[in-house]
Amino acid sequence: MLTSGGDAPGMNACIRSIVLTAAAHQIEVVGFSHGFNGLIEGDYKKLLPYHVQHIIHLGGTLLKSARCPAMHTEEGAKAAAITLRQMQLDALLVIGGDGSFKGALAIAQHYKGQILGLPGTIDNDVDGTDATIGYATAIDTALDAIDKIRDTADAFERIFLVELMGRHSGFIALSAGIASGAEQIICPELGVLKPGELDAVIRPIQNAQVVKGKSSYIIVMAEHCYPGGSTALAADITKAIGIECRACVLGHIQRGGSPVGADRILATKLGAYAVEQLLGGAHLMMAGEVNHQACLYPLQASGEHKKRIDPYLLRWQQQVAND
Amino acid sequence: MLTSGGDAPGMNACIRSIVLTAAAHQIEVVGFSHGFNGLIEGDYKKLLPYHVQHIIHLGGTLLKSARCPAMHTEEGAKAAAITLRQMQLDALLVIGGDGSFKGALAIAQHYKGQILGLPGTIDNDVDGTDATIGYATAIDTALDAIDKIRDTADAFERIFLVELMGRHSGFIALSAGIASGAEQIICPELGVLKPGELDAVIRPIQNAQVVKGKSSYIIVMAEHCYPGGSTALAADITKAIGIECRACVLGHIQRGGSPVGADRILATKLGAYAVEQLLGGAHLMMAGEVNHQACLYPLQASGEHKKRIDPYLLRWQQQVAND
Amino acid sequence: MLTSGGDAPGMNACIRSIVLTAAAHQIEVVGFSHGFNGLIEGDYKKLLPYHVQHIIHLGGTLLKSARCPAMHTEEGAKAAAITLRQMQLDALLVIGGDGSFKGALAIAQHYKGQILGLPGTIDNDVDGTDATIGYATAIDTALDAIDKIRDTADAFERIFLVELMGRHSGFIALSAGIASGAEQIICPELGVLKPGELDAVIRPIQNAQVVKGKSSYIIVMAEHCYPGGSTALAADITKAIGIECRACVLGHIQRGGSPVGADRILATKLGAYAVEQLLGGAHLMMAGEVNHQACLYPLQASGEHKKRIDPYLLRWQQQVAND
Amino acid sequence: MLTSGGDAPGMNACIRSIVLTAAAHQIEVVGFSHGFNGLIEGDYKKLLPYHVQHIIHLGGTLLKSARCPAMHTEEGAKAAAITLRQMQLDALLVIGGDGSFKGALAIAQHYKGQILGLPGTIDNDVDGTDATIGYATAIDTALDAIDKIRDTADAFERIFLVELMGRHSGFIALSAGIASGAEQIICPELGVLKPGELDAVIRPIQNAQVVKGKSSYIIVMAEHCYPGGSTALAADITKAIGIECRACVLGHIQRGGSPVGADRILATKLGAYAVEQLLGGAHLMMAGEVNHQACLYPLQASGEHKKRIDPYLLRWQQQVAND
């Protein structure tokens, strides 16, 4: 087992569930450190139920994570497979995002054991599961910050532009935006903004200020939606309307923190399910949850980005809240 | 519109969504105070978007809630219907649990307008929706408390018995129990315990203490699962095994607090959906969310208690975590 | 070093500071487990900076705590002294409340090394320091719960009686009561209430309900202020005024949780100061902080309960807020 | 009464206390909106106890705040004084920082009523009070964020540079740095760093990584301590040591949020004290708290920046924790 890619709250809960479930089935588990690096270098430790006592509530990951440039080469995948064979391991579990699953698929070319993935990333951009482990916590962390910013925005009757994580999807931005009552949400699904073409952003602001007398105005935006990011966009908005617009980049706060209940439960369920499915012979699959039911999904297909942000909420925000 | 029954985090977010969506459709909204009492007594106020600014994050309910003994009589329902007719209201929206929906159904006998329900209760014991508004927050509130109790349980290597709300269902107990890594969960779905027949409770404790050397042991229990509640059960466990077992009753803390993201989003979605469905002619239905999709469900059937707690997690807890 | 008595948030921060500061002075540190029990039984481990990495934010105590009935006998104190002599330890640091300090003083009868105490208890009932380690966190934990109860109290316009910890002092009750805007505070400093003589409690309630039309009423009370506790008092108030008054007992939630900044800073300061004072020859003293300055206080005198709750706030609450 | 300058958690608690205490003394209170702007423009409302019910826990300020460029001119001060005279107000209370107090002093040139200041700012850079209203909350907000960043720093074994508010003082940086167990703290009191002279910053990092094998390294820095801020410093550190150092700018999150207990208590105490001192004839003074005792301090002197960050903790961090 290893954790890879950006850390996500709930990874420890998932590790715990895998270890406890495996122990109940008399299966031995080892954890590799620092993602695929530990696998390549044979850096691991045996994991017993004792090791995972009282980690369910901790952020980060016990096993550490890391980028692993070596995995982008065939040599890396081969070296990883050699470790697995030498240690006579029957299966590999990878907790991470679709980038990590690509690494797992590369290893499968050189390794005969079973390989399963578990979706652990705050970005929720993995197909085959309604939610990824860490996503629910990231929403609440962002929300907590936006609620605080609202206090100041309200006190000063100001415009704030809050930039959230989310790579190439608007899951966090839409959810945190709806939940915070943001007046406007900017996310990749609505297209990338171009400097000089900010009408769609500015019109609702002016409408709110002039017509509705709103005391504050908060725009939630996903990263990578404007050249130069939120700092550049805030400056351009300020210039265009003559009212100061401030940017806040939440950054790495969003990855950490004690996982909320939903993430601990999902992580526990998927960890247990993955171990059971290994026993049932599953291979090259990802353990996900769809409509509250644990299920398998081809690892290969997990990165196709077919999953869509909630169209109902997106439309409501455009028609009602942005108005 | 009114809120009725026990208050639940997210009720304000729901009120806000109803008011904003109605305003976008040029519909007027009035809010009755103190649940059905306000309806009977004609105690209400008109709600404009201005009134619901910045309430999305607040616990409790702007409209107040209350029990209404009068609604258990036909006179109460008639009086409520008279108010609705006199005010020439086309529809009534009730945010509450299945008890509140019974009141709405009684009013329907004497009132020709449309009636819709919205599921607002921390207990999640309403059919026709995967989650009720307030349930996700109640889990996290309970979790936060159990995490704190774990600190002391761990420091003292003690047994704690934490009693959670949940009327006649184990939704909160199972979710908070799984999420906190509780060693044992007692909920109505597993049957009511009888004094003198505590073997099923005590055996796993002794096993954990003796065989596994666990440093703390937490039992999460739903209310109404033992005669005399957790205080009596803790005393009986202490007597039976000779190690002190302490009871903690979470009580009303579980109803309050700022709603988490999941509840704000659900409340927003259902509030908007209810208004749209009213326009589409819906009547005597509840607006719920099943498999991430907003949908209608007969109000009459919402209290049949067919919804089950997650059988997968229940089994896992019994087989793996309780072990 | 050992931690004793009820655990308090910040004990780990204090352990960390002691270990780091000792390491900087090339002093070796061992930590005894389970309070004085570990000292009597020789159950300890060496503590290096490595062991205290990233524990500053954790509730509970790494060293575990426990009651130690043996310490109430001279044999217990002698056995503890024997361990200290056999291990050739130059000094003993005890983190705990005044009960734990009594144990330390008993050991001093049989041990020639230096003995210092550090005030770690949520109750703040230790003389010689303005605040004890854990007190600030306990206030915020209680506050968080009362804020949640206020949501429900407000929604239902009800009376709630919240019972907080605090043994024989009203520090937590007064602070949490003032900070939550409680309408009434009951604490030992105002005398113990007698059944049948509840006028002083009831009059302000009636005044608030009738004259001021307050939408909710919260009474914060310290434990041990009424025969039968808050449950009995709530029942008696209900009977006396005919409006339902509900009791909430916060219980052990108050001991746990991640320490707030003030407790981590105090714990860090006192831990460092204690090590420095040991080097300076201090003996039979407690390291406290008075007026933001670390200082020593005779261990003997730390339990005299001369420290008073803030008279200004007590008066204000009686004259203005209770009114 | 008015609130001015950056908003700070606890301002509402202070407003509440002033209104309640004034009401108990039969004094009428009006609140001006948007800081001095409301005073100049005569934009105000009467404040009764009813208006301040259940605001003690809210961030931001009921009265709104704003910069007021007009107050930098004598015309502004005169216009403000005219409003005060026309409304026949006997006194003016200003809640804010030393900039706001300068405005109050300017008004005193043209107004014969009493003027008192109350220290409300997260920065704690006001003389005459140990802590300002909002400071304790800002520490805990920063701490919460750094704890989350620690999770990721730890999982990735990375260096993070967290930039906190604090204008020209290191109060927040030192407190949050100590409380988070930051490996290094950079604040104005230690001098401004110069590009190219980063030895003092880099040496401890290399020491920690190489000698101590620390799994993560967090530097907390106050704003305005490096040309280009934390983003520039992070880039320069990365270049100098070849390990990636990431910058996180906390920004406006630090101003908002529900005030912690310490801020609510301080705000309540100072608000009550200010009203009492007005009755006693106080003029051109600030109500502060020194050594747990409410006291007055010349408004004129409150901005002299004589208050020092804790020298004991500063030394300890340099000698022990940075090591």
PDB file of N, CA, C and O in Angstrom, chain D residues 279-311:
ATOM      1  N   LEU D 279     -18.926  58.089  32.797  1.00  0.00           N
ATOM      2  CA  LEU D 279     -19.714  58.651  33.899  1.00  0.00           C
ATOM      3  C   LEU D 279     -18.814  59.294  34.937  1.00  0.00           C
ATOM      4  O   LEU D 279     -19.195  60.254  35.598  1.00  0.00           O
ATOM      5  N   GLY D 280     -17.603  58.769  35.061  1.00  0.00           N
ATOM      6  CA  GLY D 280     -16.648  59.313  36.016  1.00  0.00           C
ATOM      7  C   GLY D 280     -15.889  60.513  35.456  1.00  0.00           C
ATOM      8  O   GLY D 280     -15.012  61.059  36.122  1.00  0.00           O
ATOM      9  N   GLY D 281     -16.178  60.881  34.218  1.00  0.00           N
ATOM     10  CA  GLY D 281     -15.571  62.085  33.670  1.00  0.00           C
ATOM     11  C   GLY D 281     -14.370  61.893  32.775  1.00  0.00           C
ATOM     12  O   GLY D 281     -13.738  62.859  32.346  1.00  0.00           O
ATOM     13  N   ALA D 282     -14.016  60.659  32.465  1.00  0.00           N
ATOM     14  CA  ALA D 282     -12.817  60.411  31.654  1.00  0.00           C
ATOM     15  C   ALA D 282     -12.930  61.074  30.286  1.00  0.00           C
ATOM     16  O   ALA D 282     -14.014  61.157  29.701  1.00  0.00           O
ATOM     17  N   HIS D 283     -11.803  61.543  29.781  1.00  0.00           N
ATOM     18  CA  HIS D 283     -11.773  62.253  28.503  1.00  0.00           C
ATOM     19  C   HIS D 283     -10.410  62.082  27.846  1.00  0.00           C
ATOM     20  O   HIS D 283      -9.392  62.099  28.532  1.00  0.00           O
ATOM     21  N   LEU D 284     -10.428  61.873  26.549  1.00  0.00           N
ATOM     22  CA  LEU D 284      -9.194  61.685  25.773  1.00  0.00           C
ATOM     23  C   LEU D 284      -8.344  60.539  26.304  1.00  0.00           C
ATOM     24  O   LEU D 284      -7.113  60.600  26.313  1.00  0.00           O
ATOM     25  N   MET D 285      -9.016  59.503  26.742  1.00  0.00           N
ATOM     26  CA  MET D 285      -8.326  58.322  27.262  1.00  0.00           C
ATOM     27  C   MET D 285      -8.741  57.086  26.472  1.00  0.00           C
ATOM     28  O   MET D 285      -9.747  57.087  25.777  1.00  0.00           O
ATOM     29  N   MET D 286      -7.941  56.048  26.579  1.00  0.00           N
ATOM     30  CA  MET D 286      -8.298  54.760  26.009  1.00  0.00           C
ATOM     31  C   MET D 286      -8.545  53.795  27.155  1.00  0.00           C
ATOM     32  O   MET D 286      -7.799  53.780  28.136  1.00  0.00           O
ATOM     33  N   ALA D 287      -9.585  52.981  27.039  1.00  0.00           N
ATOM     34  CA  ALA D 287      -9.846  51.945  28.030  1.00  0.00           C
ATOM     35  C   ALA D 287      -9.084  50.691  27.629  1.00  0.00           C
ATOM     36  O   ALA D 287      -9.324  50.133  26.555  1.00  0.00           O
ATOM     37  N   GLY D 288      -8.154  50.276  28.451  1.00  0.00           N
ATOM     38  CA  GLY D 288      -7.369  49.075  28.154  1.00  0.00           C
ATOM     39  C   GLY D 288      -7.364  48.127  29.337  1.00  0.00           C
ATOM     40  O   GLY D 288      -8.008  48.391  30.358  1.00  0.00           O
ATOM     41  N   GLU D 289      -6.662  47.028  29.196  1.00  0.00           N
ATOM     42  CA  GLU D 289      -6.513  46.101  30.315  1.00  0.00           C
ATOM     43  C   GLU D 289      -5.035  45.791  30.487  1.00  0.00           C
ATOM     44  O   GLU D 289      -4.371  45.336  29.549  1.00  0.00           O
ATOM     45  N   VAL D 290      -4.519  46.082  31.668  1.00  0.00           N
ATOM     46  CA  VAL D 290      -3.123  45.788  31.963  1.00  0.00           C
ATOM     47  C   VAL D 290      -3.083  44.883  33.193  1.00  0.00           C
ATOM     48  O   VAL D 290      -3.721  45.194  34.211  1.00  0.00           O
ATOM     49  N   ASN D 291      -2.389  43.786  33.069  1.00  0.00           N
ATOM     50  CA  ASN D 291      -2.315  42.823  34.178  1.00  0.00           C
ATOM     51  C   ASN D 291      -3.702  42.476  34.727  1.00  0.00           C
ATOM     52  O   ASN D 291      -3.916  42.449  35.934  1.00  0.00           O
ATOM     53  N   HIS D 292      -4.617  42.201  33.797  1.00  0.00           N
ATOM     54  CA  HIS D 292      -5.968  41.713  34.123  1.00  0.00           C
ATOM     55  C   HIS D 292      -6.861  42.756  34.788  1.00  0.00           C
ATOM     56  O   HIS D 292      -7.941  42.451  35.248  1.00  0.00           O
ATOM     57  N   GLN D 293      -6.408  43.988  34.807  1.00  0.00           N
ATOM     58  CA  GLN D 293      -7.128  45.077  35.445  1.00  0.00           C
ATOM     59  C   GLN D 293      -7.496  46.114  34.381  1.00  0.00           C
ATOM     60  O   GLN D 293      -6.629  46.572  33.641  1.00  0.00           O
ATOM     61  N   ALA D 294      -8.757  46.466  34.304  1.00  0.00           N
ATOM     62  CA  ALA D 294      -9.137  47.526  33.372  1.00  0.00           C
ATOM     63  C   ALA D 294      -8.523  48.840  33.834  1.00  0.00           C
ATOM     64  O   ALA D 294      -8.435  49.097  35.033  1.00  0.00           O
ATOM     65  N   CYS D 295      -8.078  49.670  32.904  1.00  0.00           N
ATOM     66  CA  CYS D 295      -7.452  50.937  33.283  1.00  0.00           C
ATOM     67  C   CYS D 295      -7.496  51.917  32.113  1.00  0.00           C
ATOM     68  O   CYS D 295      -7.777  51.545  30.989  1.00  0.00           O
ATOM     69  N   LEU D 296      -7.200  53.166  32.407  1.00  0.00           N
ATOM     70  CA  LEU D 296      -7.200  54.196  31.367  1.00  0.00           C
ATOM     71  C   LEU D 296      -5.777  54.527  30.937  1.00  0.00           C
ATOM     72  O   LEU D 296      -4.831  54.366  31.710  1.00  0.00           O
ATOM     73  N   TYR D 297      -5.641  55.012  29.714  1.00  0.00           N
ATOM     74  CA  TYR D 297      -4.335  55.346  29.157  1.00  0.00           C
ATOM     75  C   TYR D 297      -4.561  56.524  28.224  1.00  0.00           C
ATOM     76  O   TYR D 297      -5.556  56.556  27.502  1.00  0.00           O
ATOM     77  N   PRO D 298      -3.644  57.503  28.214  1.00  0.00           N
ATOM     78  CA  PRO D 298      -3.879  58.674  27.362  1.00  0.00           C
ATOM     79  C   PRO D 298      -4.013  58.269  25.887  1.00  0.00           C
ATOM     80  O   PRO D 298      -3.142  57.572  25.364  1.00  0.00           O
ATOM     81  N   LEU D 299      -5.065  58.695  25.273  1.00  0.00           N
ATOM     82  CA  LEU D 299      -5.324  58.359  23.875  1.00  0.00           C
ATOM     83  C   LEU D 299      -4.140  58.794  23.010  1.00  0.00           C
ATOM     84  O   LEU D 299      -3.747  58.101  22.075  1.00  0.00           O
ATOM     85  N   GLN D 300      -3.609  59.917  23.341  1.00  0.00           N
ATOM     86  CA  GLN D 300      -2.473  60.502  22.628  1.00  0.00           C
ATOM     87  C   GLN D 300      -1.286  59.548  22.558  1.00  0.00           C
ATOM     88  O   GLN D 300      -0.562  59.487  21.563  1.00  0.00           O
ATOM     89  N   ALA D 301      -1.101  58.776  23.621  1.00  0.00           N
ATOM     90  CA  ALA D 301       0.103  57.948  23.754  1.00  0.00           C
ATOM     91  C   ALA D 301      -0.087  56.533  23.224  1.00  0.00           C
ATOM     92  O   ALA D 301       0.851  55.743  23.179  1.00  0.00           O
ATOM     93  N   SER D 302      -1.321  56.214  22.808  1.00  0.00           N
ATOM     94  CA  SER D 302      -1.606  54.820  22.467  1.00  0.00           C
ATOM     95  C   SER D 302      -0.882  54.348  21.212  1.00  0.00           C
ATOM     96  O   SER D 302      -0.759  53.155  20.984  1.00  0.00           O
ATOM     97  N   GLY D 303      -0.397  55.276  20.406  1.00  0.00           N
ATOM     98  CA  GLY D 303       0.252  54.884  19.152  1.00  0.00           C
ATOM     99  C   GLY D 303       1.766  55.010  19.178  1.00  0.00           C
ATOM    100  O   GLY D 303       2.404  55.067  18.130  1.00  0.00           O
ATOM    101  N   GLU D 304       2.338  55.068  20.361  1.00  0.00           N
ATOM    102  CA  GLU D 304       3.792  55.265  20.431  1.00  0.00           C
ATOM    103  C   GLU D 304       4.592  53.993  20.215  1.00  0.00           C
ATOM    104  O   GLU D 304       5.814  54.020  20.137  1.00  0.00           O
ATOM    105  N   HIS D 305       3.914  52.884  20.148  1.00  0.00           N
ATOM    106  CA  HIS D 305       4.561  51.591  19.896  1.00  0.00           C
ATOM    107  C   HIS D 305       5.679  51.271  20.873  1.00  0.00           C
ATOM    108  O   HIS D 305       6.779  50.906  20.498  1.00  0.00           O
ATOM    109  N   LYS D 306       5.373  51.467  22.131  1.00  0.00           N
ATOM    110  CA  LYS D 306       6.336  51.099  23.179  1.00  0.00           C
ATOM    111  C   LYS D 306       6.158  49.659  23.635  1.00  0.00           C
ATOM    112  O   LYS D 306       7.010  49.107  24.302  1.00  0.00           O
ATOM    113  N   LYS D 307       5.015  49.086  23.317  1.00  0.00           N
ATOM    114  CA  LYS D 307       4.725  47.728  23.787  1.00  0.00           C
ATOM    115  C   LYS D 307       5.606  46.747  23.025  1.00  0.00           C
ATOM    116  O   LYS D 307       5.735  46.824  21.820  1.00  0.00           O
ATOM    117  N   ARG D 308       6.205  45.821  23.729  1.00  0.00           N
ATOM    118  CA  ARG D 308       7.148  44.896  23.127  1.00  0.00           C
ATOM    119  C   ARG D 308       6.557  43.494  23.057  1.00  0.00           C
ATOM    120  O   ARG D 308       5.807  43.094  23.942  1.00  0.00           O
ATOM    121  N   ILE D 309       6.932  42.751  22.036  1.00  0.00           N
ATOM    122  CA  ILE D 309       6.548  41.343  22.009  1.00  0.00           C
ATOM    123  C   ILE D 309       7.338  40.630  23.097  1.00  0.00           C
ATOM    124  O   ILE D 309       8.389  41.091  23.542  1.00  0.00           O
ATOM    125  N   ASP D 310       6.826  39.519  23.581  1.00  0.00           N
ATOM    126  CA  ASP D 310       7.379  38.827  24.755  1.00  0.00           C
ATOM    127  C   ASP D 310       8.857  38.469  24.555  1.00  0.00           C
ATOM    128  O   ASP D 310       9.202  37.618  23.741  1.00  0.00           O
ATOM    129  N   PRO D 311       9.767  39.149  25.298  1.00  0.00           N
ATOM    130  CA  PRO D 311      11.195  38.914  25.063  1.00  0.00           C
ATOM    131  C   PRO D 311      11.618  37.488  25.441  1.00  0.00           C
ATOM    132  O   PRO D 311      12.520  36.920  24.836  1.00  0.00           O
TER     133      PRO D 311
END
